[in-house]
Structures are given as structure tokens and as C-alpha cells.
Coordinates of C-alpha atoms in Angstrom, one line a residue:
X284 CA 63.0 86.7 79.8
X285 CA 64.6 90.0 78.6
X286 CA 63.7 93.4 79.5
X287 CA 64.9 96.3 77.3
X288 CA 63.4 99.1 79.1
X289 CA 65.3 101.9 79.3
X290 CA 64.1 103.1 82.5
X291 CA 65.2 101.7 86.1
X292 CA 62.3 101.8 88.9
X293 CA 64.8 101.2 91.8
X294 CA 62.1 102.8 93.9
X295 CA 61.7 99.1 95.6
X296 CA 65.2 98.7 96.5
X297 CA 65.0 101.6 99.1
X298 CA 62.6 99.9 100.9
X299 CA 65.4 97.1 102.0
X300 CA 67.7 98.2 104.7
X301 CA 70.8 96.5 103.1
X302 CA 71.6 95.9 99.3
X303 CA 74.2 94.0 98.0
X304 CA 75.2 94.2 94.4
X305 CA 77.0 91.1 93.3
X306 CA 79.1 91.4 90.2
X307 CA 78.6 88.1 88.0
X308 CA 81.5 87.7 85.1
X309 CA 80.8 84.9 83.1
X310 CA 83.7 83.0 81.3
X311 CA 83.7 81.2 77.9
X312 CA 83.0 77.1 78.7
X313 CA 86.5 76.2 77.2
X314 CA 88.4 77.9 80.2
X315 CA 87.2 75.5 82.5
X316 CA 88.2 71.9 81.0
X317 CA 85.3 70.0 83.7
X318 CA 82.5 71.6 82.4
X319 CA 80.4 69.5 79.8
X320 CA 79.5 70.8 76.3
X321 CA 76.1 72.8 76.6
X322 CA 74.3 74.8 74.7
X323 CA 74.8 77.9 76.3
X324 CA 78.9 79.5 75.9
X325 CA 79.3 80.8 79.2
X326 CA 79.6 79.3 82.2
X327 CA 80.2 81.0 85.7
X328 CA 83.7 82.6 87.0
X329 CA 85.2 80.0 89.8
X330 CA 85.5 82.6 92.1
X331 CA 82.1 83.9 91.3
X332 CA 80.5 80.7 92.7
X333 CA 82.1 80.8 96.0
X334 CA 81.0 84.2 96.3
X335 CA 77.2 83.4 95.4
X336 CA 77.2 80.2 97.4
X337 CA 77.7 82.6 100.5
X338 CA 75.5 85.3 99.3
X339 CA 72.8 82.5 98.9
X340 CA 73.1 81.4 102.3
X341 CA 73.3 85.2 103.9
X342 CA 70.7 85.7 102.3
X343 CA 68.4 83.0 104.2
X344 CA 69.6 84.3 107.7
X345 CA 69.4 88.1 107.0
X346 CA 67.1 90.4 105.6
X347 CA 69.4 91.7 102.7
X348 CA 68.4 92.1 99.1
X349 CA 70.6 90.8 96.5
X350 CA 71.7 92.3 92.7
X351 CA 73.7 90.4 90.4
X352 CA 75.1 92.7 87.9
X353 CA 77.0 92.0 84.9
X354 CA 78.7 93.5 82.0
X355 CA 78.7 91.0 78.7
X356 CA 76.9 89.8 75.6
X357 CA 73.7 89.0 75.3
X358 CA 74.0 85.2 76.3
X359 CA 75.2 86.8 80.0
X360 CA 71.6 87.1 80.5
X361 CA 70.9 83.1 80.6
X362 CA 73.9 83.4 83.5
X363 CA 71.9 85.9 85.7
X364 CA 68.7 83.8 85.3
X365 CA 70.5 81.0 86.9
X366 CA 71.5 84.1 89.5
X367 CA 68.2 84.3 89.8
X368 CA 66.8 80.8 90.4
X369 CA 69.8 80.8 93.1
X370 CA 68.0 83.1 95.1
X371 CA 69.4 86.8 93.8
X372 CA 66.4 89.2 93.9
X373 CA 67.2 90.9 90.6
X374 CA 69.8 90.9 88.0
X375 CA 71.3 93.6 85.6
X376 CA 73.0 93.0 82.3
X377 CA 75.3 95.9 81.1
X378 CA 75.2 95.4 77.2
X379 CA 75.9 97.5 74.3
X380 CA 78.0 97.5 71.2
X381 CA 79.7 100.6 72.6
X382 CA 80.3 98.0 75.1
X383 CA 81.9 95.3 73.2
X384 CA 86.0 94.9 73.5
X385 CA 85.8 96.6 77.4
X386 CA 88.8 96.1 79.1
X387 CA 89.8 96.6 82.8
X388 CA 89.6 99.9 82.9
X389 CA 86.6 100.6 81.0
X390 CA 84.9 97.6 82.8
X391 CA 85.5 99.3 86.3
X392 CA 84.0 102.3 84.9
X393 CA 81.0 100.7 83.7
X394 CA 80.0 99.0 86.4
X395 CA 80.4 102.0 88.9
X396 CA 78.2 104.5 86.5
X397 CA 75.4 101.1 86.8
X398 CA 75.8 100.8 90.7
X399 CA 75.4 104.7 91.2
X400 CA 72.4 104.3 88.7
X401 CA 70.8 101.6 90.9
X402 CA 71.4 103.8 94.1
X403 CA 72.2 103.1 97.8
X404 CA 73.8 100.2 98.2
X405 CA 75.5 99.0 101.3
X406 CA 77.8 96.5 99.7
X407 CA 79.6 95.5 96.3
X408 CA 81.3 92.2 96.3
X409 CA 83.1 90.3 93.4
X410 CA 85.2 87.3 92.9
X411 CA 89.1 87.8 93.0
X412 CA 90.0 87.5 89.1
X413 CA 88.5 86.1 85.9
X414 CA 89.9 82.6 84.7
X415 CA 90.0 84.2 81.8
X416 CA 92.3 87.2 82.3
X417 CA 93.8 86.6 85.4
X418 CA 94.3 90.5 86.1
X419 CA 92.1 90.7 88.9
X420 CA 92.1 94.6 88.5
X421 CA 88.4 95.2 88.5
X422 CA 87.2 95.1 92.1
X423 CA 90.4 97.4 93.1
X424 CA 89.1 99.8 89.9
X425 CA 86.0 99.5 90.6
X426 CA 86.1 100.6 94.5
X427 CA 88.5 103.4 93.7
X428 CA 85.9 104.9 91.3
X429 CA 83.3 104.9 93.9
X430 CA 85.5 106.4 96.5
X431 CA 84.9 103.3 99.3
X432 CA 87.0 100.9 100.6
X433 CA 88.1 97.5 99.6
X434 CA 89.1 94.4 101.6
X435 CA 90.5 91.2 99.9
X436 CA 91.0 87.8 101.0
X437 CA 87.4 87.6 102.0
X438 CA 86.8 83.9 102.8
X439 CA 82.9 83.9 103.6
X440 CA 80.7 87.0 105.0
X441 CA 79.2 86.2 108.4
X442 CA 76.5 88.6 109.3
X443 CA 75.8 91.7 108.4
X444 CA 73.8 94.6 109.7
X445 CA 72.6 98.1 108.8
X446 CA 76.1 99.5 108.5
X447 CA 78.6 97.0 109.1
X448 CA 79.4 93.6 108.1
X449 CA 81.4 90.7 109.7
X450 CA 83.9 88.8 107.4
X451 CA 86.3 86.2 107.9
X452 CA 89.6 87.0 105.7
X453 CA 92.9 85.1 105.2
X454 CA 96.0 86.8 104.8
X455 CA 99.6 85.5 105.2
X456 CA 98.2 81.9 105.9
X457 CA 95.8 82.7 108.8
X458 CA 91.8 83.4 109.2
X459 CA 90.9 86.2 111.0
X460 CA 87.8 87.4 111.8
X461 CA 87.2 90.9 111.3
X462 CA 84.5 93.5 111.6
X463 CA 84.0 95.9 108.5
X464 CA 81.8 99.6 108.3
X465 CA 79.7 99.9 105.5
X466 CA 79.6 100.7 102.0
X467 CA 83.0 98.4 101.0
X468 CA 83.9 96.5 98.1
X469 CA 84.5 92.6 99.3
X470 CA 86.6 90.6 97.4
X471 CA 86.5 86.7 97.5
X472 CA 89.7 85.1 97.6
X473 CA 88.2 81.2 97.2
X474 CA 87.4 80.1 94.4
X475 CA 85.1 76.2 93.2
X476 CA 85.0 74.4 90.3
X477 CA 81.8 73.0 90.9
X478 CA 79.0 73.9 88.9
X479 CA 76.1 75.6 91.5
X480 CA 73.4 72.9 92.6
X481 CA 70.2 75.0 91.0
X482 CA 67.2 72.6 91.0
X483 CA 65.5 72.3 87.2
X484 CA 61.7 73.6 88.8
X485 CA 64.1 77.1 90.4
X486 CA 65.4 77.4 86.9
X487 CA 62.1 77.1 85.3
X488 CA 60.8 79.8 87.7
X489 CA 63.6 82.1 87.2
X490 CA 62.8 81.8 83.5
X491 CA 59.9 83.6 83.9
X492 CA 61.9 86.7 85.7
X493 CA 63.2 90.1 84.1
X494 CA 66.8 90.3 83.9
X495 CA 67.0 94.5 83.1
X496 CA 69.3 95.0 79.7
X497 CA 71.0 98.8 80.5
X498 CA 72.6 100.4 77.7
X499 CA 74.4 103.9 77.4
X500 CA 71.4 106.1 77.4
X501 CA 70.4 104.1 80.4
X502 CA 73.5 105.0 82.0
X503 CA 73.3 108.4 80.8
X504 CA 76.1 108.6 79.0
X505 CA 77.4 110.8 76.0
X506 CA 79.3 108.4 72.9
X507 CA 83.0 110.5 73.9
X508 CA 82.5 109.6 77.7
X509 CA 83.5 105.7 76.4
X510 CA 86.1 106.9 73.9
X511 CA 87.9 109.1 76.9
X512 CA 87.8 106.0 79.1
X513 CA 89.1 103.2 76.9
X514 CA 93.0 102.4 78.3
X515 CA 95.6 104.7 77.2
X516 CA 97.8 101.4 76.6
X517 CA 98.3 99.4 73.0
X518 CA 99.8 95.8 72.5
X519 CA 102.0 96.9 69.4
X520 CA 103.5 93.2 69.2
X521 CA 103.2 89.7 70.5
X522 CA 105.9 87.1 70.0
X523 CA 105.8 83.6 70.9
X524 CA 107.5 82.0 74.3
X525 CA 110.2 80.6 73.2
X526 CA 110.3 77.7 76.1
X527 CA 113.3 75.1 76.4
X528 CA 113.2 72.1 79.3
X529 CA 116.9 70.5 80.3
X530 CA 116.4 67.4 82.3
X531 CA 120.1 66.5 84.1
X532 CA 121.2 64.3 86.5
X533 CA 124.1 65.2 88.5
X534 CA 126.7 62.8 89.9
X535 CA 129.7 63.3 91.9
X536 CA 130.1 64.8 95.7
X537 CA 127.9 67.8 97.0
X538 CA 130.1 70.4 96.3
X539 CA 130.7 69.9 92.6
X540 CA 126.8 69.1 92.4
X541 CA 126.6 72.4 94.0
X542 CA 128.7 74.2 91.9
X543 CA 127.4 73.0 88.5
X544 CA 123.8 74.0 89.5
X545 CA 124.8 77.4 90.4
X546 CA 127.0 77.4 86.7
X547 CA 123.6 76.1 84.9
X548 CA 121.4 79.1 86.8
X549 CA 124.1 81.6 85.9
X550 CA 124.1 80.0 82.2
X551 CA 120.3 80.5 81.7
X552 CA 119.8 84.1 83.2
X553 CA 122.5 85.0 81.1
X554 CA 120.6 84.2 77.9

């Protein structure tokens, strides 16, 4: 079930002392060779499910309210039911063919005029990168245009309270445990390939549920506030790789094996 309203009662989401805003990006089915054929396109990020999984399960133990929020075409909106039947409280679909063709730069922007839009929020959190661009320049954009901070490498979040939040991180091959003030962007460094476990009766329920389409006039925007933030950069070419694999074997003592591995290295970086 679609909504197209064009106006946002977030008038209910005051009333919960901490909000996350989860943001979903959903990733054409051939990126992920597992997945079987379906009728729907999309299928969720990897590092998306990790994320939701732990949202899901902070959301049993806390008293936290929950936002999935998306930028994408129209068949996003069958993702952020399954959001939905999850657990997620509410889910948001940023679409508009002044939309279509976003890239980093303009996604970041998009989603940061939406989270303003929806209000106070203590907490934004989004998988590392898409398996589908691999940039992973989003979450950084995204919590430098709101002016709050950003921790990556997050692992799972823990607990969470009125203005801070306890996260376990890995960095430079250890887990640490660390405690974080409120608002911050979190960014999920794990990522699954299995599919969520979403039971066919939840689905059927979330079905039934709104996910909110926002356009430009929702986010109040003027036609030449998208033109000025497309990215100033252009691909003016694209060649093919040209790739070439040597398989040798190497006989002899250690230093001429030594010696004609360093020629072969000094061969190839000079072509």
C-alpha cells in the first residue's frame, strides 16, 4: 500500500524519546548471484541486512521507534514493506523523476533535506557501501550535511538511551566497545548474504501499511536546488581493461628465482 500525500504528520514521532532513521538502499537481484529469480527487481543491500537484523532486535529491548527511509523507484516501496513486516514502525520512499540518475552527492543531499523534514531524530544509521557501487560515500556525505558525527566499523548497537548509544566497533582487527553521545550517523561495517527470515502472515500484515512516497514539493524544494547539486564531475570516456595473466614456473637456485621475479615486476610496471 502506497501513500502519495504530500503532507508529513510527524506529529507522532515526538512522542518517542528516541528515533532512528534507517537508510534502506535496495540493489538490482543480479548483483547478488544467491538470490533466486522473483518477481520483484530489487533485493536488499548486504550490508543493509546486518544493519536491520540489529535494529530489529534493539528494537524488542528498547523503547526506540524505527524509520526506514529510502531513495529509489517505485518498486523500493515493496522493499520497505518487507522493512515493515520486520518490525520498522514506518517507512519513507524518496521518489521523483527529478530524482531519477542521483548519484552520491545528490543522494546525500536528498536524504538529509527528508531526515530534517521528518524532525528530531536521535540516530541515522546505514550500511557501509552498496554492492552495486562500492563507493560507500553516502553515510560520510550524508553526516557532513547534517553537521553530526559519524562512527564506522559499527559491528552491532548494544543499548541505547535518551542521548547516547553503546556500540561495539572494529578497527585495525580488534572489537571495542565504545560509548557514543547522540545525534551520530552509524555505519555498519558487516555485511550477510542471507535473505531476512520475514514470516509470510508479517508480510501479509505489512501489506496493509502506508509506505509515505515524498517528492520535491514535499521536500520543499525549488527545480534549480537539484540542478545546483548534481556532481560537478563528467565521465568523458570509458575504455576497456585491458587484462593479461602470465603463469611461470621458476627453476634454478633462490637467488636467480629472486632476481627474475624482481626483472618480471620491473617489466610490467614499466608497461
Amino acid at each position: 500500500m502506497v501513500n502519495h500525500s504530500k503532507v508529513a504528520n510527524s506529529a507522532n514521532l515526538e512522542a518517542i524519546p528516541f528515533t532512528i532513521v534507517a537508510c534502506i538502499k535496495p540493489v538490482k537481484v543480479q548483483y547478488l548471484d544467491h538470490i533466486t529469480v522473483r518477481k520483484n527487481p530489487l533485493v536488499f543491500n548486504p550490508y543493509d541486512i546486518t544493519m536491520l537484523e540489529n535494529l530489529m532486535l534493539l528494537r524488542n529491548k528498547t523503547d526506540c521507534r524505527i524509520i526506514c527511509l529510502s531513495l529509489g523507484v517505485k518498486e523500493t516501496a515493496y522493499m520497505l514493506n518487507l522493512c515493515m513486516a520486520l518490525g520498522a514502525d514506518e517507512a519513507i520512499l524518496l521518489n521523483d523523476d527529478l530524482f531519477a540518475g542521483a548519484d552520491t552527492y545528490m543522494t546525500s543531499f536528498l536524504l538529509a533535506k527528508a531526515i530534517r523534514k521528518i524532525g528530531e531524530i536521535n540516530l541515522i544509521t546505514c550500511g557501509k557501501k552498496s554492492v552495486d557501487g562500492e563507493t560507500g560515500q553516502v553515510p560520510i556525505g550524508l553526516a557532513t550535511r547534517l553537521n553530526i558525527q559519524y562512527y564506522p566499523h559499527v559491528i552491532d548497537i548494544v543499548n541505547i538511551d535518551q542521548d547516547n548509544l553503546l556500540i561495539n566497533e572494529e578497527n585495525a582487527l580488534q572489537k571495542v566497545l565504545l560509548q557514543l553521545q547522540c545525534p551520530a550517523v552509524c555505519i555498519y561495517e558487516i555485511f550477510s548474504i542471507n535473505e531476512p527470515n520475514i514470516s509470510l502472515a508479517d508480510i501479509k500484515r505489512a501489506r496493509r501499511r502506508t509506505v509515505t512516497i515524498w517528492g520535491h514539493d514535499d521536500l520543499d524544494m525549488r527545480i534549480g536546488e537539484l540542478e545546483e547539486q548534481k556532481s560537478r564531475t563528467m565521465v568523458t570516456d570509458i575504455q576497456p581493461l585491458e587484462t593479461r595473466n602470465m603463469i611461470a614456473k621458476i627453476f634454478g637456485d633462490e637467488r636467480k628465482s629472486i632476481y627474475y621475479i624482481l626483472n618480471a615486476i620491473n617489466e610490467s610496471e614499466g608497461e
